[in-house]
Amino acid sequence: MLYATYMRACSGATREDLCQILILDIEEATRVQSQSLAADLLVVLGIVVGECDIAKIERIVAFKTPVSPAHVGGEQAA
């Protein structure tokens, strides 16, 4: 559903532009510590990257979503 939402919202954008939009959104979600949103957006990015011709793959590959040590298996650690 998130993929479809981005496709509708960015219907005038190229696939490469959509990749860059998603990267910025993932970085923002990470900045505000919304790891679940960042992870969902990373999945959408993976789908879009498969459709990109000239995306900046090195930036996409280098992107890592930080994992908070307080969260293990979806639950907060003691």
mmCIF file of N, CA, C and O in Angstrom:
data_model
loop_
_atom_site.group_PDB
_atom_site.id
_atom_site.type_symbol
_atom_site.label_atom_id
_atom_site.label_comp_id
_atom_site.label_asym_id
_atom_site.label_seq_id
_atom_site.Cartn_x
_atom_site.Cartn_y
_atom_site.Cartn_z
ATOM 1 N N MET A 1 0.819 -1.171 0.000
ATOM 2 C CA MET A 1 0.000 0.000 0.000
ATOM 3 C C MET A 1 0.881 1.259 0.000
ATOM 4 O O MET A 1 0.561 2.228 -0.674
ATOM 5 N N LEU A 2 1.976 1.215 0.751
ATOM 6 C CA LEU A 2 2.881 2.354 0.790
ATOM 7 C C LEU A 2 3.495 2.606 -0.584
ATOM 8 O O LEU A 2 3.617 3.742 -1.027
ATOM 9 N N TYR A 3 3.847 1.531 -1.274
ATOM 10 C CA TYR A 3 4.377 1.652 -2.643
ATOM 11 C C TYR A 3 3.357 2.342 -3.546
ATOM 12 O O TYR A 3 3.693 3.283 -4.266
ATOM 13 N N ALA A 4 2.114 1.911 -3.490
ATOM 14 C CA ALA A 4 1.059 2.499 -4.323
ATOM 15 C C ALA A 4 0.853 3.972 -3.979
ATOM 16 O O ALA A 4 0.639 4.797 -4.873
ATOM 17 N N THR A 5 0.944 4.311 -2.708
ATOM 18 C CA THR A 5 0.793 5.700 -2.277
ATOM 19 C C THR A 5 1.894 6.568 -2.876
ATOM 20 O O THR A 5 1.619 7.654 -3.405
ATOM 21 N N TYR A 6 3.135 6.086 -2.815
ATOM 22 C CA TYR A 6 4.242 6.855 -3.406
ATOM 23 C C TYR A 6 4.092 6.961 -4.917
ATOM 24 O O TYR A 6 4.380 8.010 -5.504
ATOM 25 N N MET A 7 3.638 5.901 -5.554
ATOM 26 C CA MET A 7 3.482 5.933 -7.010
ATOM 27 C C MET A 7 2.424 6.965 -7.407
ATOM 28 O O MET A 7 2.594 7.691 -8.387
ATOM 29 N N ARG A 8 1.335 7.049 -6.645
ATOM 30 C CA ARG A 8 0.296 8.050 -6.938
ATOM 31 C C ARG A 8 0.792 9.460 -6.632
ATOM 32 O O ARG A 8 0.618 10.376 -7.422
ATOM 33 N N ALA A 9 1.412 9.639 -5.478
ATOM 34 C CA ALA A 9 1.847 10.964 -5.048
ATOM 35 C C ALA A 9 2.960 11.524 -5.933
ATOM 36 O O ALA A 9 3.058 12.731 -6.110
ATOM 37 N N CYS A 10 3.764 10.650 -6.485
ATOM 38 C CA CYS A 10 4.915 11.082 -7.296
ATOM 39 C C CYS A 10 4.739 10.674 -8.752
ATOM 40 O O CYS A 10 5.706 10.351 -9.447
ATOM 41 N N SER A 11 3.512 10.704 -9.221
ATOM 42 C CA SER A 11 3.216 10.193 -10.570
ATOM 43 C C SER A 11 3.970 10.933 -11.671
ATOM 44 O O SER A 11 4.246 10.365 -12.710
ATOM 45 N N GLY A 12 4.356 12.193 -11.456
ATOM 46 C CA GLY A 12 5.087 12.944 -12.478
ATOM 47 C C GLY A 12 6.593 12.772 -12.384
ATOM 48 O O GLY A 12 7.325 13.214 -13.259
ATOM 49 N N ALA A 13 7.064 12.109 -11.337
ATOM 50 C CA ALA A 13 8.501 11.956 -11.112
ATOM 51 C C ALA A 13 9.039 10.749 -11.881
ATOM 52 O O ALA A 13 8.330 9.778 -12.117
ATOM 53 N N THR A 14 10.317 10.843 -12.259
ATOM 54 C CA THR A 14 10.981 9.682 -12.861
ATOM 55 C C THR A 14 11.262 8.670 -11.764
ATOM 56 O O THR A 14 11.212 8.995 -10.566
ATOM 57 N N ARG A 15 11.586 7.451 -12.142
ATOM 58 C CA ARG A 15 11.932 6.425 -11.144
ATOM 59 C C ARG A 15 13.163 6.850 -10.347
ATOM 60 O O ARG A 15 13.247 6.629 -9.157
ATOM 61 N N GLU A 16 14.118 7.476 -11.028
ATOM 62 C CA GLU A 16 15.323 7.931 -10.349
ATOM 63 C C GLU A 16 14.989 9.009 -9.318
ATOM 64 O O GLU A 16 15.520 9.009 -8.208
ATOM 65 N N ASP A 17 14.099 9.935 -9.695
ATOM 66 C CA ASP A 17 13.662 10.968 -8.750
ATOM 67 C C ASP A 17 12.927 10.337 -7.572
ATOM 68 O O ASP A 17 13.108 10.747 -6.422
ATOM 69 N N LEU A 18 12.100 9.346 -7.847
ATOM 70 C CA LEU A 18 11.368 8.664 -6.783
ATOM 71 C C LEU A 18 12.343 7.995 -5.818
ATOM 72 O O LEU A 18 12.151 8.038 -4.598
ATOM 73 N N CYS A 19 13.422 7.411 -6.340
ATOM 74 C CA CYS A 19 14.443 6.814 -5.471
ATOM 75 C C CYS A 19 15.025 7.864 -4.536
ATOM 76 O O CYS A 19 15.178 7.631 -3.336
ATOM 77 N N GLN A 20 15.339 9.026 -5.078
ATOM 78 C CA GLN A 20 15.922 10.093 -4.269
ATOM 79 C C GLN A 20 14.925 10.608 -3.236
ATOM 80 O O GLN A 20 15.303 10.901 -2.089
ATOM 81 N N ILE A 21 13.658 10.713 -3.601
ATOM 82 C CA ILE A 21 12.613 11.130 -2.657
ATOM 83 C C ILE A 21 12.526 10.127 -1.513
ATOM 84 O O ILE A 21 12.464 10.498 -0.336
ATOM 85 N N LEU A 22 12.532 8.850 -1.848
ATOM 86 C CA LEU A 22 12.450 7.810 -0.821
ATOM 87 C C LEU A 22 13.667 7.843 0.094
ATOM 88 O O LEU A 22 13.535 7.685 1.311
ATOM 89 N N ILE A 23 14.851 8.057 -0.465
ATOM 90 C CA ILE A 23 16.060 8.135 0.356
ATOM 91 C C ILE A 23 15.935 9.281 1.358
ATOM 92 O O ILE A 23 16.235 9.111 2.544
ATOM 93 N N LEU A 24 15.485 10.425 0.886
ATOM 94 C CA LEU A 24 15.310 11.565 1.788
ATOM 95 C C LEU A 24 14.277 11.261 2.875
ATOM 96 O O LEU A 24 14.466 11.615 4.046
ATOM 97 N N ASP A 25 13.194 10.587 2.496
ATOM 98 C CA ASP A 25 12.159 10.234 3.475
ATOM 99 C C ASP A 25 12.674 9.212 4.489
ATOM 100 O O ASP A 25 12.333 9.274 5.680
ATOM 101 N N ILE A 26 13.497 8.273 4.037
ATOM 102 C CA ILE A 26 14.091 7.287 4.948
ATOM 103 C C ILE A 26 15.032 7.989 5.917
ATOM 104 O O ILE A 26 15.012 7.712 7.122
ATOM 105 N N GLU A 27 15.843 8.895 5.405
ATOM 106 C CA GLU A 27 16.752 9.642 6.271
ATOM 107 C C GLU A 27 15.968 10.451 7.306
ATOM 108 O O GLU A 27 16.355 10.505 8.480
ATOM 109 N N GLU A 28 14.868 11.063 6.893
ATOM 110 C CA GLU A 28 14.040 11.841 7.824
ATOM 111 C C GLU A 28 13.390 10.937 8.864
ATOM 112 O O GLU A 28 13.352 11.265 10.055
ATOM 113 N N ALA A 29 12.869 9.796 8.441
ATOM 114 C CA ALA A 29 12.257 8.859 9.388
ATOM 115 C C ALA A 29 13.288 8.379 10.402
ATOM 116 O O ALA A 29 12.991 8.245 11.596
ATOM 117 N N THR A 30 14.510 8.155 9.950
ATOM 118 C CA THR A 30 15.584 7.733 10.847
ATOM 119 C C THR A 30 15.939 8.861 11.805
ATOM 120 O O THR A 30 16.156 8.631 12.996
ATOM 121 N N ARG A 31 15.981 10.091 11.283
ATOM 122 C CA ARG A 31 16.318 11.245 12.117
ATOM 123 C C ARG A 31 15.331 11.407 13.269
ATOM 124 O O ARG A 31 15.719 11.724 14.396
ATOM 125 N N VAL A 32 14.047 11.166 13.003
ATOM 126 C CA VAL A 32 13.033 11.299 14.051
ATOM 127 C C VAL A 32 12.796 9.979 14.794
ATOM 128 O O VAL A 32 11.841 9.840 15.530
ATOM 129 N N GLN A 33 13.698 9.035 14.568
ATOM 130 C CA GLN A 33 13.703 7.733 15.240
ATOM 131 C C GLN A 33 12.443 6.916 15.014
ATOM 132 O O GLN A 33 11.918 6.274 15.920
ATOM 133 N N SER A 34 11.961 6.947 13.786
ATOM 134 C CA SER A 34 10.826 6.106 13.404
ATOM 135 C C SER A 34 11.370 4.952 12.564
ATOM 136 O O SER A 34 11.249 4.941 11.340
ATOM 137 N N GLN A 35 12.012 3.987 13.249
ATOM 138 C CA GLN A 35 12.670 2.888 12.553
ATOM 139 C C GLN A 35 11.692 2.017 11.766
ATOM 140 O O GLN A 35 12.042 1.512 10.703
ATOM 141 N N SER A 36 10.479 1.844 12.264
ATOM 142 C CA SER A 36 9.528 1.002 11.530
ATOM 143 C C SER A 36 9.134 1.664 10.206
ATOM 144 O O SER A 36 9.031 0.983 9.182
ATOM 145 N N LEU A 37 8.934 2.985 10.214
ATOM 146 C CA LEU A 37 8.638 3.687 8.966
ATOM 147 C C LEU A 37 9.841 3.636 8.038
ATOM 148 O O LEU A 37 9.694 3.385 6.839
ATOM 149 N N ALA A 38 11.036 3.855 8.580
ATOM 150 C CA ALA A 38 12.252 3.796 7.764
ATOM 151 C C ALA A 38 12.393 2.419 7.119
ATOM 152 O O ALA A 38 12.731 2.313 5.931
ATOM 153 N N ALA A 39 12.107 1.373 7.866
ATOM 154 C CA ALA A 39 12.208 0.012 7.328
ATOM 155 C C ALA A 39 11.172 -0.211 6.221
ATOM 156 O O ALA A 39 11.489 -0.804 5.181
ATOM 157 N N ASP A 40 9.961 0.252 6.430
ATOM 158 C CA ASP A 40 8.919 0.113 5.404
ATOM 159 C C ASP A 40 9.309 0.873 4.130
ATOM 160 O O ASP A 40 9.147 0.373 3.024
ATOM 161 N N LEU A 41 9.836 2.085 4.312
ATOM 162 C CA LEU A 41 10.259 2.875 3.156
ATOM 163 C C LEU A 41 11.448 2.226 2.449
ATOM 164 O O LEU A 41 11.563 2.306 1.225
ATOM 165 N N LEU A 42 12.305 1.570 3.200
ATOM 166 C CA LEU A 42 13.436 0.872 2.601
ATOM 167 C C LEU A 42 12.963 -0.279 1.711
ATOM 168 O O LEU A 42 13.528 -0.512 0.642
ATOM 169 N N VAL A 43 11.903 -0.947 2.117
ATOM 170 C CA VAL A 43 11.320 -2.002 1.278
ATOM 171 C C VAL A 43 10.768 -1.398 -0.008
ATOM 172 O O VAL A 43 11.000 -1.916 -1.099
ATOM 173 N N VAL A 44 10.060 -0.278 0.114
ATOM 174 C CA VAL A 44 9.523 0.399 -1.073
ATOM 175 C C VAL A 44 10.679 0.829 -1.976
ATOM 176 O O VAL A 44 10.616 0.653 -3.197
ATOM 177 N N LEU A 45 11.745 1.358 -1.383
ATOM 178 C CA LEU A 45 12.911 1.757 -2.171
ATOM 179 C C LEU A 45 13.486 0.570 -2.925
ATOM 180 O O LEU A 45 13.845 0.690 -4.099
ATOM 181 N N GLY A 46 13.546 -0.580 -2.275
ATOM 182 C CA GLY A 46 14.047 -1.779 -2.944
ATOM 183 C C GLY A 46 13.223 -2.142 -4.168
ATOM 184 O O GLY A 46 13.766 -2.529 -5.205
ATOM 185 N N ILE A 47 11.926 -1.987 -4.077
ATOM 186 C CA ILE A 47 11.047 -2.262 -5.216
ATOM 187 C C ILE A 47 11.314 -1.261 -6.329
ATOM 188 O O ILE A 47 11.466 -1.631 -7.499
ATOM 189 N N VAL A 48 11.413 0.003 -5.969
ATOM 190 C CA VAL A 48 11.618 1.057 -6.965
ATOM 191 C C VAL A 48 13.000 0.939 -7.605
ATOM 192 O O VAL A 48 13.144 1.128 -8.809
ATOM 193 N N VAL A 49 14.024 0.612 -6.811
ATOM 194 C CA VAL A 49 15.384 0.485 -7.349
ATOM 195 C C VAL A 49 15.416 -0.563 -8.448
ATOM 196 O O VAL A 49 16.096 -0.386 -9.461
ATOM 197 N N GLY A 50 14.664 -1.613 -8.285
ATOM 198 C CA GLY A 50 14.600 -2.645 -9.315
ATOM 199 C C GLY A 50 14.055 -2.111 -10.624
ATOM 200 O O GLY A 50 14.280 -2.700 -11.683
ATOM 201 N N GLU A 51 13.367 -0.982 -10.566
ATOM 202 C CA GLU A 51 12.783 -0.385 -11.759
ATOM 203 C C GLU A 51 13.570 0.825 -12.249
ATOM 204 O O GLU A 51 13.234 1.399 -13.270
ATOM 205 N N CYS A 52 14.625 1.235 -11.522
ATOM 206 C CA CYS A 52 15.403 2.425 -11.884
ATOM 207 C C CYS A 52 16.475 2.082 -12.906
ATOM 208 O O CYS A 52 17.089 1.030 -12.831
ATOM 209 N N ASP A 53 16.711 2.998 -13.813
ATOM 210 C CA ASP A 53 17.760 2.827 -14.789
ATOM 211 C C ASP A 53 19.074 3.449 -14.332
ATOM 212 O O ASP A 53 20.128 2.861 -14.460
ATOM 213 N N ILE A 54 19.015 4.679 -13.801
ATOM 214 C CA ILE A 54 20.244 5.410 -13.513
ATOM 215 C C ILE A 54 20.264 5.918 -12.073
ATOM 216 O O ILE A 54 20.844 6.949 -11.782
ATOM 217 N N ALA A 55 19.638 5.227 -11.165
ATOM 218 C CA ALA A 55 19.623 5.664 -9.770
ATOM 219 C C ALA A 55 21.034 5.630 -9.204
ATOM 220 O O ALA A 55 21.880 4.872 -9.662
ATOM 221 N N LYS A 56 21.262 6.460 -8.218
ATOM 222 C CA LYS A 56 22.581 6.479 -7.590
ATOM 223 C C LYS A 56 22.696 5.262 -6.675
ATOM 224 O O LYS A 56 22.538 5.357 -5.463
ATOM 225 N N ILE A 57 23.002 4.131 -7.280
ATOM 226 C CA ILE A 57 23.020 2.856 -6.562
ATOM 227 C C ILE A 57 24.010 2.878 -5.398
ATOM 228 O O ILE A 57 23.729 2.334 -4.341
ATOM 229 N N GLU A 58 25.179 3.505 -5.576
ATOM 230 C CA GLU A 58 26.164 3.516 -4.491
ATOM 231 C C GLU A 58 25.609 4.182 -3.241
ATOM 232 O O GLU A 58 25.867 3.744 -2.125
ATOM 233 N N ARG A 59 24.795 5.224 -3.388
ATOM 234 C CA ARG A 59 24.197 5.887 -2.227
ATOM 235 C C ARG A 59 23.133 4.993 -1.600
ATOM 236 O O ARG A 59 23.018 4.903 -0.380
ATOM 237 N N ILE A 60 22.380 4.299 -2.446
ATOM 238 C CA ILE A 60 21.328 3.417 -1.953
ATOM 239 C C ILE A 60 21.945 2.229 -1.219
ATOM 240 O O ILE A 60 21.532 1.862 -0.125
ATOM 241 N N VAL A 61 22.975 1.631 -1.815
ATOM 242 C CA VAL A 61 23.621 0.471 -1.210
ATOM 243 C C VAL A 61 24.291 0.849 0.103
ATOM 244 O O VAL A 61 24.288 0.070 1.060
ATOM 245 N N ALA A 62 24.858 2.056 0.168
ATOM 246 C CA ALA A 62 25.567 2.494 1.365
ATOM 247 C C ALA A 62 24.620 2.861 2.503
ATOM 248 O O ALA A 62 25.042 2.953 3.651
ATOM 249 N N PHE A 63 23.335 3.056 2.200
ATOM 250 C CA PHE A 63 22.388 3.479 3.225
ATOM 251 C C PHE A 63 22.143 2.360 4.215
ATOM 252 O O PHE A 63 21.869 1.228 3.855
ATOM 253 N N LYS A 64 22.276 2.678 5.493
ATOM 254 C CA LYS A 64 22.019 1.697 6.547
ATOM 255 C C LYS A 64 21.058 2.331 7.550
ATOM 256 O O LYS A 64 21.273 3.444 8.013
ATOM 257 N N THR A 65 20.017 1.612 7.872
ATOM 258 C CA THR A 65 19.076 2.085 8.876
ATOM 259 C C THR A 65 19.623 1.709 10.244
ATOM 260 O O THR A 65 19.813 0.531 10.523
ATOM 261 N N PRO A 66 19.916 2.690 11.100
ATOM 262 C CA PRO A 66 20.456 2.361 12.417
ATOM 263 C C PRO A 66 19.440 1.590 13.251
ATOM 264 O O PRO A 66 18.250 1.872 13.195
ATOM 265 N N VAL A 67 19.926 0.622 13.974
ATOM 266 C CA VAL A 67 19.074 -0.173 14.852
ATOM 267 C C VAL A 67 19.333 0.277 16.276
ATOM 268 O O VAL A 67 20.469 0.268 16.744
ATOM 269 N N SER A 68 18.291 0.672 16.936
ATOM 270 C CA SER A 68 18.412 1.125 18.318
ATOM 271 C C SER A 68 18.670 -0.067 19.226
ATOM 272 O O SER A 68 17.972 -1.070 19.146
ATOM 273 N N PRO A 69 19.691 0.012 20.100
ATOM 274 C CA PRO A 69 19.959 -1.106 21.015
ATOM 275 C C PRO A 69 18.820 -1.333 22.002
ATOM 276 O O PRO A 69 18.727 -2.386 22.594
ATOM 277 N N ALA A 70 17.925 -0.360 22.134
ATOM 278 C CA ALA A 70 16.794 -0.514 23.068
ATOM 279 C C ALA A 70 15.697 -1.392 22.481
ATOM 280 O O ALA A 70 14.790 -1.800 23.174
ATOM 281 N N HIS A 71 15.772 -1.665 21.177
ATOM 282 C CA HIS A 71 14.734 -2.475 20.541
ATOM 283 C C HIS A 71 15.338 -3.796 20.070
ATOM 284 O O HIS A 71 16.238 -3.822 19.254
ATOM 285 N N VAL A 72 14.815 -4.874 20.601
ATOM 286 C CA VAL A 72 15.267 -6.196 20.190
ATOM 287 C C VAL A 72 14.032 -7.016 19.883
ATOM 288 O O VAL A 72 13.178 -7.199 20.734
ATOM 289 N N GLY A 73 13.901 -7.471 18.654
ATOM 290 C CA GLY A 73 12.755 -8.283 18.289
ATOM 291 C C GLY A 73 11.438 -7.560 18.442
ATOM 292 O O GLY A 73 10.416 -8.177 18.699
ATOM 293 N N GLY A 74 11.450 -6.233 18.291
ATOM 294 C CA GLY A 74 10.210 -5.475 18.380
ATOM 295 C C GLY A 74 9.812 -5.106 19.789
ATOM 296 O O GLY A 74 8.845 -4.434 20.015
ATOM 297 N N GLU A 75 10.592 -5.564 20.781
ATOM 298 C CA GLU A 75 10.280 -5.252 22.166
ATOM 299 C C GLU A 75 11.435 -4.459 22.759
ATOM 300 O O GLU A 75 12.581 -4.623 22.368
ATOM 301 N N GLN A 76 11.133 -3.641 23.731
ATOM 302 C CA GLN A 76 12.183 -2.882 24.390
ATOM 303 C C GLN A 76 12.978 -3.786 25.309
ATOM 304 O O GLN A 76 12.408 -4.601 26.036
ATOM 305 N N ALA A 77 14.297 -3.622 25.252
ATOM 306 C CA ALA A 77 15.171 -4.392 26.134
ATOM 307 C C ALA A 77 15.130 -3.797 27.539
ATOM 308 O O ALA A 77 14.872 -2.616 27.725
ATOM 309 N N ALA A 78 15.407 -4.611 28.514
ATOM 310 C CA ALA A 78 15.381 -4.155 29.911
ATOM 311 C C ALA A 78 16.597 -3.320 30.220
ATOM 312 O O ALA A 78 17.620 -3.434 29.713
#
